[in-house]
Amino acid sequence: KQEVTQIPAALSVPEGENLVLNCSFTDSAIYNLQWFRQDPGKGLTSLLLIQSSQREQTSGRLNASLDKSSGRSTLYIAASQPGDSATYLCAEYQGAQKLVFGQGTRLTINP
Amino acid sequence: GAVVSQHPSWVICKSGTSVKIECRSLDFQATTMFWYRQFPKQSLMLMATSNEGSKATYEQGVEKDKFLINHASLTLSTLTVTSAHPEDSSFYICSATWTGDYGYTFGSGTRLTVV
């Protein structure tokens, strides 16, 4: 059974800091991995999708990496802002389409 | 592009009644749609996968007679919670994927409260 684990469960940092969110998975034959953001009471917003042949993806202040050999992915957020406060979820593709989600990291950026 | 619209955003219903939630892909044809359930401060759990024109595939432990899924067209899937009970109160989210690329788009979710 595929499992996805996110550490830490919650993180609080001052505004302006760079930070890293961690995601680990048990399936070394990972297909794709996707990072999402969820605001309270809202749906999910896709941040970055890393396909199995890729090592990282970047979008603005966000950079996601994928290391299949170690079963890890990281989401790096540069120069954090209060608006970055949300829950961040990583999800592994089980086969071509089905997603298995981690429990998420609740991020709070303090002004 | 790739927008998924989900309605209603919240609903309160009486115990024993049925509630229908709609999920529409606005600018693409969704070959597959997924329905998730999320309890407070927990992650998303896949309930079922639906493909247009065929029966939905339910995950283990999900009652297919209670959570009816219809995917009658490439742009619309519905989830009906039948004979709702307070324990069905949760946040339900749909997502859709499309051919030609990999990636998911999620709806904004529906907060269901059964009283």
PDB file of C-alpha atoms in Angstrom:
ATOM      1  CA  LYS A   1       0.000   0.000   0.000  1.00  0.00           C
ATOM      2  CA  GLN A   2       1.357   3.380  -1.008  1.00  0.00           C
ATOM      3  CA  GLU A   3       1.797   5.865   1.809  1.00  0.00           C
ATOM      4  CA  VAL A   4       2.655   9.527   1.704  1.00  0.00           C
ATOM      5  CA  THR A   5       3.973  11.303   4.795  1.00  0.00           C
ATOM      6  CA  GLN A   6       4.460  15.002   5.343  1.00  0.00           C
ATOM      7  CA  ILE A   7       6.647  16.484   8.038  1.00  0.00           C
ATOM      8  CA  PRO A   8       6.168  18.710   9.908  1.00  0.00           C
ATOM      9  CA  ALA A   9       2.415  18.702  10.433  1.00  0.00           C
ATOM     10  CA  ALA A  10       2.556  22.397  11.250  1.00  0.00           C
ATOM     11  CA  LEU A  11       5.134  25.115  10.777  1.00  0.00           C
ATOM     12  CA  SER A  12       5.229  28.744  11.848  1.00  0.00           C
ATOM     13  CA  VAL A  13       7.937  31.103  10.601  1.00  0.00           C
ATOM     14  CA  PRO A  14       8.523  34.863  10.423  1.00  0.00           C
ATOM     15  CA  GLU A  15       7.832  36.673   7.197  1.00  0.00           C
ATOM     16  CA  GLY A  16      10.744  36.775   4.777  1.00  0.00           C
ATOM     17  CA  GLU A  17      12.282  33.460   5.712  1.00  0.00           C
ATOM     18  CA  ASN A  18      12.993  30.718   3.239  1.00  0.00           C
ATOM     19  CA  LEU A  19      11.491  27.385   4.188  1.00  0.00           C
ATOM     20  CA  VAL A  20      11.283  23.770   3.120  1.00  0.00           C
ATOM     21  CA  LEU A  21       8.341  21.413   3.371  1.00  0.00           C
ATOM     22  CA  ASN A  22       8.986  17.704   3.223  1.00  0.00           C
ATOM     23  CA  CYS A  23       7.099  14.843   1.634  1.00  0.00           C
ATOM     24  CA  SER A  24       8.132  11.191   1.691  1.00  0.00           C
ATOM     25  CA  PHE A  25       6.594   8.271  -0.143  1.00  0.00           C
ATOM     26  CA  THR A  26       6.973   4.522  -0.032  1.00  0.00           C
ATOM     27  CA  ASP A  27       6.631   3.716  -3.712  1.00  0.00           C
ATOM     28  CA  SER A  28      10.037   3.984  -5.389  1.00  0.00           C
ATOM     29  CA  ALA A  29       8.380   3.433  -8.757  1.00  0.00           C
ATOM     30  CA  ILE A  30       6.578   6.728  -8.406  1.00  0.00           C
ATOM     31  CA  TYR A  31       4.719   7.968 -11.439  1.00  0.00           C
ATOM     32  CA  ASN A  32       4.284  11.674 -10.781  1.00  0.00           C
ATOM     33  CA  LEU A  33       4.133  13.868  -7.699  1.00  0.00           C
ATOM     34  CA  GLN A  34       2.073  17.011  -7.273  1.00  0.00           C
ATOM     35  CA  TRP A  35       2.065  19.765  -4.680  1.00  0.00           C
ATOM     36  CA  PHE A  36      -1.149  21.569  -3.789  1.00  0.00           C
ATOM     37  CA  ARG A  37      -2.190  24.439  -1.607  1.00  0.00           C
ATOM     38  CA  GLN A  38      -5.432  24.469   0.365  1.00  0.00           C
ATOM     39  CA  ASP A  39      -6.829  27.514   2.109  1.00  0.00           C
ATOM     40  CA  PRO A  40      -9.251  26.933   5.020  1.00  0.00           C
ATOM     41  CA  GLY A  41     -12.615  25.687   3.804  1.00  0.00           C
ATOM     42  CA  LYS A  42     -11.529  25.796   0.190  1.00  0.00           C
ATOM     43  CA  GLY A  43     -10.600  23.392  -2.550  1.00  0.00           C
ATOM     44  CA  LEU A  44      -7.111  22.625  -3.765  1.00  0.00           C
ATOM     45  CA  THR A  45      -4.924  24.778  -5.945  1.00  0.00           C
ATOM     46  CA  SER A  46      -2.241  23.005  -7.921  1.00  0.00           C
ATOM     47  CA  LEU A  47       1.205  24.464  -7.351  1.00  0.00           C
ATOM     48  CA  LEU A  48       3.680  22.218  -9.102  1.00  0.00           C
ATOM     49  CA  LEU A  49       3.555  18.892 -10.896  1.00  0.00           C
ATOM     50  CA  ILE A  50       6.748  16.864 -11.183  1.00  0.00           C
ATOM     51  CA  GLN A  51       6.601  14.093 -13.713  1.00  0.00           C
ATOM     52  CA  SER A  52       8.538  10.902 -13.036  1.00  0.00           C
ATOM     53  CA  SER A  53      11.270  11.803 -15.521  1.00  0.00           C
ATOM     54  CA  GLN A  54      11.873  15.194 -13.922  1.00  0.00           C
ATOM     55  CA  ARG A  55      13.891  16.171 -10.864  1.00  0.00           C
ATOM     56  CA  GLU A  56      12.390  19.544 -10.105  1.00  0.00           C
ATOM     57  CA  GLN A  57       9.931  22.202 -11.125  1.00  0.00           C
ATOM     58  CA  THR A  58       9.921  25.908 -10.413  1.00  0.00           C
ATOM     59  CA  SER A  59       7.204  28.509 -10.366  1.00  0.00           C
ATOM     60  CA  GLY A  60       7.998  31.957  -9.024  1.00  0.00           C
ATOM     61  CA  ARG A  61       9.134  31.645  -5.423  1.00  0.00           C
ATOM     62  CA  LEU A  62       8.331  27.949  -5.330  1.00  0.00           C
ATOM     63  CA  ASN A  63      10.658  25.110  -6.196  1.00  0.00           C
ATOM     64  CA  ALA A  64       9.761  21.454  -5.869  1.00  0.00           C
ATOM     65  CA  SER A  65      12.238  18.629  -6.135  1.00  0.00           C
ATOM     66  CA  LEU A  66      11.772  14.906  -6.542  1.00  0.00           C
ATOM     67  CA  ASP A  67      14.280  12.244  -5.487  1.00  0.00           C
ATOM     68  CA  LYS A  68      12.834   8.875  -6.328  1.00  0.00           C
ATOM     69  CA  SER A  69      15.766   6.903  -4.966  1.00  0.00           C
ATOM     70  CA  SER A  70      15.295   8.291  -1.467  1.00  0.00           C
ATOM     71  CA  GLY A  71      11.517   8.509  -1.709  1.00  0.00           C
ATOM     72  CA  ARG A  72      11.412  12.228  -1.000  1.00  0.00           C
ATOM     73  CA  SER A  73      10.094  15.436  -2.403  1.00  0.00           C
ATOM     74  CA  THR A  74      10.615  18.918  -1.030  1.00  0.00           C
ATOM     75  CA  LEU A  75       8.795  22.167  -1.611  1.00  0.00           C
ATOM     76  CA  TYR A  76      11.000  25.199  -1.170  1.00  0.00           C
ATOM     77  CA  ILE A  77       9.362  28.565  -0.591  1.00  0.00           C
ATOM     78  CA  ALA A  78      11.604  31.594  -0.900  1.00  0.00           C
ATOM     79  CA  ALA A  79      11.053  34.900   0.860  1.00  0.00           C
ATOM     80  CA  SER A  80       7.853  33.771   2.560  1.00  0.00           C
ATOM     81  CA  GLN A  81       4.893  36.137   2.808  1.00  0.00           C
ATOM     82  CA  PRO A  82       1.805  36.156   5.057  1.00  0.00           C
ATOM     83  CA  GLY A  83      -0.246  35.263   1.993  1.00  0.00           C
ATOM     84  CA  ASP A  84       1.618  31.963   1.798  1.00  0.00           C
ATOM     85  CA  SER A  85      -0.150  30.817   4.967  1.00  0.00           C
ATOM     86  CA  ALA A  86      -2.165  27.720   4.043  1.00  0.00           C
ATOM     87  CA  THR A  87      -2.040  23.950   4.186  1.00  0.00           C
ATOM     88  CA  TYR A  88       0.316  22.383   1.677  1.00  0.00           C
ATOM     89  CA  LEU A  89      -0.420  18.895   0.433  1.00  0.00           C
ATOM     90  CA  CYS A  90       1.726  16.596  -1.621  1.00  0.00           C
ATOM     91  CA  ALA A  91       0.191  13.753  -3.560  1.00  0.00           C
ATOM     92  CA  GLU A  92       1.684  10.780  -5.303  1.00  0.00           C
ATOM     93  CA  TYR A  93       0.160   9.383  -8.449  1.00  0.00           C
ATOM     94  CA  GLN A  94      -0.893   5.774  -8.000  1.00  0.00           C
ATOM     95  CA  GLY A  95      -0.689   4.703 -11.598  1.00  0.00           C
ATOM     96  CA  ALA A  96      -1.564   7.252 -14.230  1.00  0.00           C
ATOM     97  CA  GLN A  97      -4.338   9.094 -12.478  1.00  0.00           C
ATOM     98  CA  LYS A  98      -5.205   8.158  -8.928  1.00  0.00           C
ATOM     99  CA  LEU A  99      -3.765  10.397  -6.211  1.00  0.00           C
ATOM    100  CA  VAL A 100      -2.621   9.396  -2.742  1.00  0.00           C
ATOM    101  CA  PHE A 101      -2.350  12.419  -0.463  1.00  0.00           C
ATOM    102  CA  GLY A 102      -0.163  13.181   2.500  1.00  0.00           C
ATOM    103  CA  GLN A 103      -1.686  14.637   5.651  1.00  0.00           C
ATOM    104  CA  GLY A 104      -0.477  18.111   4.800  1.00  0.00           C
ATOM    105  CA  THR A 105       1.647  20.762   6.486  1.00  0.00           C
ATOM    106  CA  ARG A 106      -0.165  23.749   7.968  1.00  0.00           C
ATOM    107  CA  LEU A 107       2.047  26.730   7.307  1.00  0.00           C
ATOM    108  CA  THR A 108       1.717  30.045   9.133  1.00  0.00           C
ATOM    109  CA  ILE A 109       3.794  33.044   8.086  1.00  0.00           C
ATOM    110  CA  ASN A 110       3.908  35.654  10.821  1.00  0.00           C
ATOM    111  CA  PRO A 111       4.137  39.313   9.782  1.00  0.00           C
TER     112      PRO A 111
ATOM    113  CA  GLY B   1      -7.854  27.095 -18.550  1.00  0.00           C
ATOM    114  CA  ALA B   2      -8.764  23.800 -16.849  1.00  0.00           C
ATOM    115  CA  VAL B   3     -11.387  25.115 -14.464  1.00  0.00           C
ATOM    116  CA  VAL B   4     -13.627  22.862 -12.416  1.00  0.00           C
ATOM    117  CA  SER B   5     -16.767  24.347 -10.935  1.00  0.00           C
ATOM    118  CA  GLN B   6     -18.369  22.687  -7.933  1.00  0.00           C
ATOM    119  CA  HIS B   7     -21.781  23.530  -6.507  1.00  0.00           C
ATOM    120  CA  PRO B   8     -23.071  24.163  -3.976  1.00  0.00           C
ATOM    121  CA  SER B   9     -20.204  25.480  -1.875  1.00  0.00           C
ATOM    122  CA  TRP B  10     -22.088  24.638   1.277  1.00  0.00           C
ATOM    123  CA  VAL B  11     -25.344  22.921   2.155  1.00  0.00           C
ATOM    124  CA  ILE B  12     -27.243  22.125   5.321  1.00  0.00           C
ATOM    125  CA  CYS B  13     -29.798  19.356   5.205  1.00  0.00           C
ATOM    126  CA  LYS B  14     -31.977  17.402   7.566  1.00  0.00           C
ATOM    127  CA  SER B  15     -31.112  13.866   8.518  1.00  0.00           C
ATOM    128  CA  GLY B  16     -32.727  11.367   6.166  1.00  0.00           C
ATOM    129  CA  THR B  17     -32.819  13.630   3.128  1.00  0.00           C
ATOM    130  CA  SER B  18     -30.650  13.423   0.007  1.00  0.00           C
ATOM    131  CA  VAL B  19     -28.218  15.999  -1.276  1.00  0.00           C
ATOM    132  CA  LYS B  20     -26.770  16.356  -4.766  1.00  0.00           C
ATOM    133  CA  ILE B  21     -23.387  17.950  -5.446  1.00  0.00           C
ATOM    134  CA  GLU B  22     -22.378  18.933  -8.980  1.00  0.00           C
ATOM    135  CA  CYS B  23     -18.933  19.072 -10.500  1.00  0.00           C
ATOM    136  CA  ARG B  24     -18.488  20.644 -13.925  1.00  0.00           C
ATOM    137  CA  SER B  25     -15.441  21.065 -16.113  1.00  0.00           C
ATOM    138  CA  LEU B  26     -15.881  24.459 -17.723  1.00  0.00           C
ATOM    139  CA  ASP B  27     -13.317  24.591 -20.491  1.00  0.00           C
ATOM    140  CA  PHE B  28     -12.248  21.028 -21.113  1.00  0.00           C
ATOM    141  CA  GLN B  29     -13.671  17.569 -21.420  1.00  0.00           C
ATOM    142  CA  ALA B  30     -12.965  15.575 -18.306  1.00  0.00           C
ATOM    143  CA  THR B  31     -12.298  11.973 -19.167  1.00  0.00           C
ATOM    144  CA  THR B  32     -12.219  11.063 -15.517  1.00  0.00           C
ATOM    145  CA  MET B  33     -13.594  12.715 -12.427  1.00  0.00           C
ATOM    146  CA  PHE B  34     -12.807  11.904  -8.824  1.00  0.00           C
ATOM    147  CA  TRP B  35     -14.678  12.466  -5.604  1.00  0.00           C
ATOM    148  CA  TYR B  36     -12.843  13.007  -2.320  1.00  0.00           C
ATOM    149  CA  ARG B  37     -13.925  13.437   1.241  1.00  0.00           C
ATOM    150  CA  GLN B  38     -12.041  15.443   3.827  1.00  0.00           C
ATOM    151  CA  PHE B  39     -12.623  15.488   7.569  1.00  0.00           C
ATOM    152  CA  PRO B  40     -11.447  18.484   9.629  1.00  0.00           C
ATOM    153  CA  LYS B  41      -7.667  18.771   9.775  1.00  0.00           C
ATOM    154  CA  GLN B  42      -7.266  15.573   7.820  1.00  0.00           C
ATOM    155  CA  SER B  43      -6.155  14.849   4.314  1.00  0.00           C
ATOM    156  CA  LEU B  44      -8.266  13.959   1.320  1.00  0.00           C
ATOM    157  CA  MET B  45      -9.548  10.427   0.987  1.00  0.00           C
ATOM    158  CA  LEU B  46     -10.594   9.199  -2.423  1.00  0.00           C
ATOM    159  CA  MET B  47     -14.168   7.960  -2.449  1.00  0.00           C
ATOM    160  CA  ALA B  48     -14.699   6.993  -6.062  1.00  0.00           C
ATOM    161  CA  THR B  49     -13.513   7.384  -9.625  1.00  0.00           C
ATOM    162  CA  SER B  50     -15.970   7.988 -12.419  1.00  0.00           C
ATOM    163  CA  ASN B  51     -15.527   7.748 -16.149  1.00  0.00           C
ATOM    164  CA  GLU B  52     -18.046   9.212 -18.541  1.00  0.00           C
ATOM    165  CA  GLY B  53     -20.705   6.729 -19.527  1.00  0.00           C
ATOM    166  CA  SER B  54     -19.682   3.962 -17.170  1.00  0.00           C
ATOM    167  CA  LYS B  55     -20.258   2.989 -13.572  1.00  0.00           C
ATOM    168  CA  ALA B  56     -18.125   4.574 -10.908  1.00  0.00           C
ATOM    169  CA  THR B  57     -15.395   2.631  -9.178  1.00  0.00           C
ATOM    170  CA  TYR B  58     -15.655   2.963  -5.421  1.00  0.00           C
ATOM    171  CA  GLU B  59     -12.832   2.705  -2.926  1.00  0.00           C
ATOM    172  CA  GLN B  60     -12.929   0.053  -0.265  1.00  0.00           C
ATOM    173  CA  GLY B  61     -15.248   0.979   2.572  1.00  0.00           C
ATOM    174  CA  VAL B  62     -17.300   3.494   0.604  1.00  0.00           C
ATOM    175  CA  GLU B  63     -20.985   2.574   0.339  1.00  0.00           C
ATOM    176  CA  LYS B  64     -21.949   2.830  -3.308  1.00  0.00           C
ATOM    177  CA  ASP B  65     -25.656   2.800  -2.510  1.00  0.00           C
ATOM    178  CA  LYS B  66     -25.238   5.740  -0.185  1.00  0.00           C
ATOM    179  CA  PHE B  67     -22.931   7.828  -2.362  1.00  0.00           C
ATOM    180  CA  LEU B  68     -24.404   7.723  -5.849  1.00  0.00           C
ATOM    181  CA  ILE B  69     -22.155   9.000  -8.597  1.00  0.00           C
ATOM    182  CA  ASN B  70     -23.323   9.848 -12.089  1.00  0.00           C
ATOM    183  CA  HIS B  71     -21.008  10.917 -14.897  1.00  0.00           C
ATOM    184  CA  ALA B  72     -23.433  11.353 -17.766  1.00  0.00           C
ATOM    185  CA  SER B  73     -21.302  13.663 -19.875  1.00  0.00           C
ATOM    186  CA  LEU B  74     -17.690  14.664 -20.326  1.00  0.00           C
ATOM    187  CA  THR B  75     -18.310  17.893 -18.446  1.00  0.00           C
ATOM    188  CA  LEU B  76     -20.552  16.897 -15.553  1.00  0.00           C
ATOM    189  CA  SER B  77     -20.352  14.485 -12.649  1.00  0.00           C
ATOM    190  CA  THR B  78     -22.708  14.438  -9.689  1.00  0.00           C
ATOM    191  CA  LEU B  79     -22.437  12.975  -6.214  1.00  0.00           C
ATOM    192  CA  THR B  80     -25.677  12.300  -4.384  1.00  0.00           C
ATOM    193  CA  VAL B  81     -25.537  11.580  -0.674  1.00  0.00           C
ATOM    194  CA  THR B  82     -28.666   9.552  -0.013  1.00  0.00           C
ATOM    195  CA  SER B  83     -30.456   9.362   3.331  1.00  0.00           C
ATOM    196  CA  ALA B  84     -27.856  11.619   4.861  1.00  0.00           C
ATOM    197  CA  HIS B  85     -26.910  11.280   8.509  1.00  0.00           C
ATOM    198  CA  PRO B  86     -24.854  13.556  10.775  1.00  0.00           C
ATOM    199  CA  GLU B  87     -21.794  11.329  10.303  1.00  0.00           C
ATOM    200  CA  ASP B  88     -21.907  12.176   6.590  1.00  0.00           C
ATOM    201  CA  SER B  89     -21.135  15.786   7.461  1.00  0.00           C
ATOM    202  CA  SER B  90     -17.833  16.533   5.789  1.00  0.00           C
ATOM    203  CA  PHE B  91     -16.074  18.490   3.082  1.00  0.00           C
ATOM    204  CA  TYR B  92     -16.498  16.916  -0.350  1.00  0.00           C
ATOM    205  CA  ILE B  93     -14.185  17.843  -3.227  1.00  0.00           C
ATOM    206  CA  CYS B  94     -14.244  16.779  -6.841  1.00  0.00           C
ATOM    207  CA  SER B  95     -11.390  16.810  -9.279  1.00  0.00           C
ATOM    208  CA  ALA B  96     -10.995  16.170 -12.949  1.00  0.00           C
ATOM    209  CA  THR B  97      -8.248  15.160 -15.275  1.00  0.00           C
ATOM    210  CA  TRP B  98      -7.995  15.219 -19.027  1.00  0.00           C
ATOM    211  CA  THR B  99      -6.150  13.487 -21.819  1.00  0.00           C
ATOM    212  CA  GLY B 100      -3.018  14.920 -23.336  1.00  0.00           C
ATOM    213  CA  ASP B 101      -1.444  15.961 -20.073  1.00  0.00           C
ATOM    214  CA  TYR B 102      -1.104  14.816 -16.535  1.00  0.00           C
ATOM    215  CA  GLY B 103      -2.444  16.867 -13.731  1.00  0.00           C
ATOM    216  CA  TYR B 104      -5.513  17.470 -11.728  1.00  0.00           C
ATOM    217  CA  THR B 105      -7.817  20.402 -11.313  1.00  0.00           C
ATOM    218  CA  PHE B 106      -9.924  20.538  -8.197  1.00  0.00           C
ATOM    219  CA  GLY B 107     -13.277  22.060  -7.490  1.00  0.00           C
ATOM    220  CA  SER B 108     -13.710  24.511  -4.630  1.00  0.00           C
ATOM    221  CA  GLY B 109     -15.371  21.920  -2.423  1.00  0.00           C
ATOM    222  CA  THR B 110     -18.761  21.518  -0.763  1.00  0.00           C
ATOM    223  CA  ARG B 111     -19.245  21.726   2.978  1.00  0.00           C
ATOM    224  CA  LEU B 112     -22.100  19.364   3.892  1.00  0.00           C
ATOM    225  CA  THR B 113     -23.697  19.638   7.306  1.00  0.00           C
ATOM    226  CA  VAL B 114     -26.418  17.168   8.239  1.00  0.00           C
ATOM    227  CA  VAL B 115     -28.555  18.173  11.198  1.00  0.00           C
TER     228      VAL B 115
END
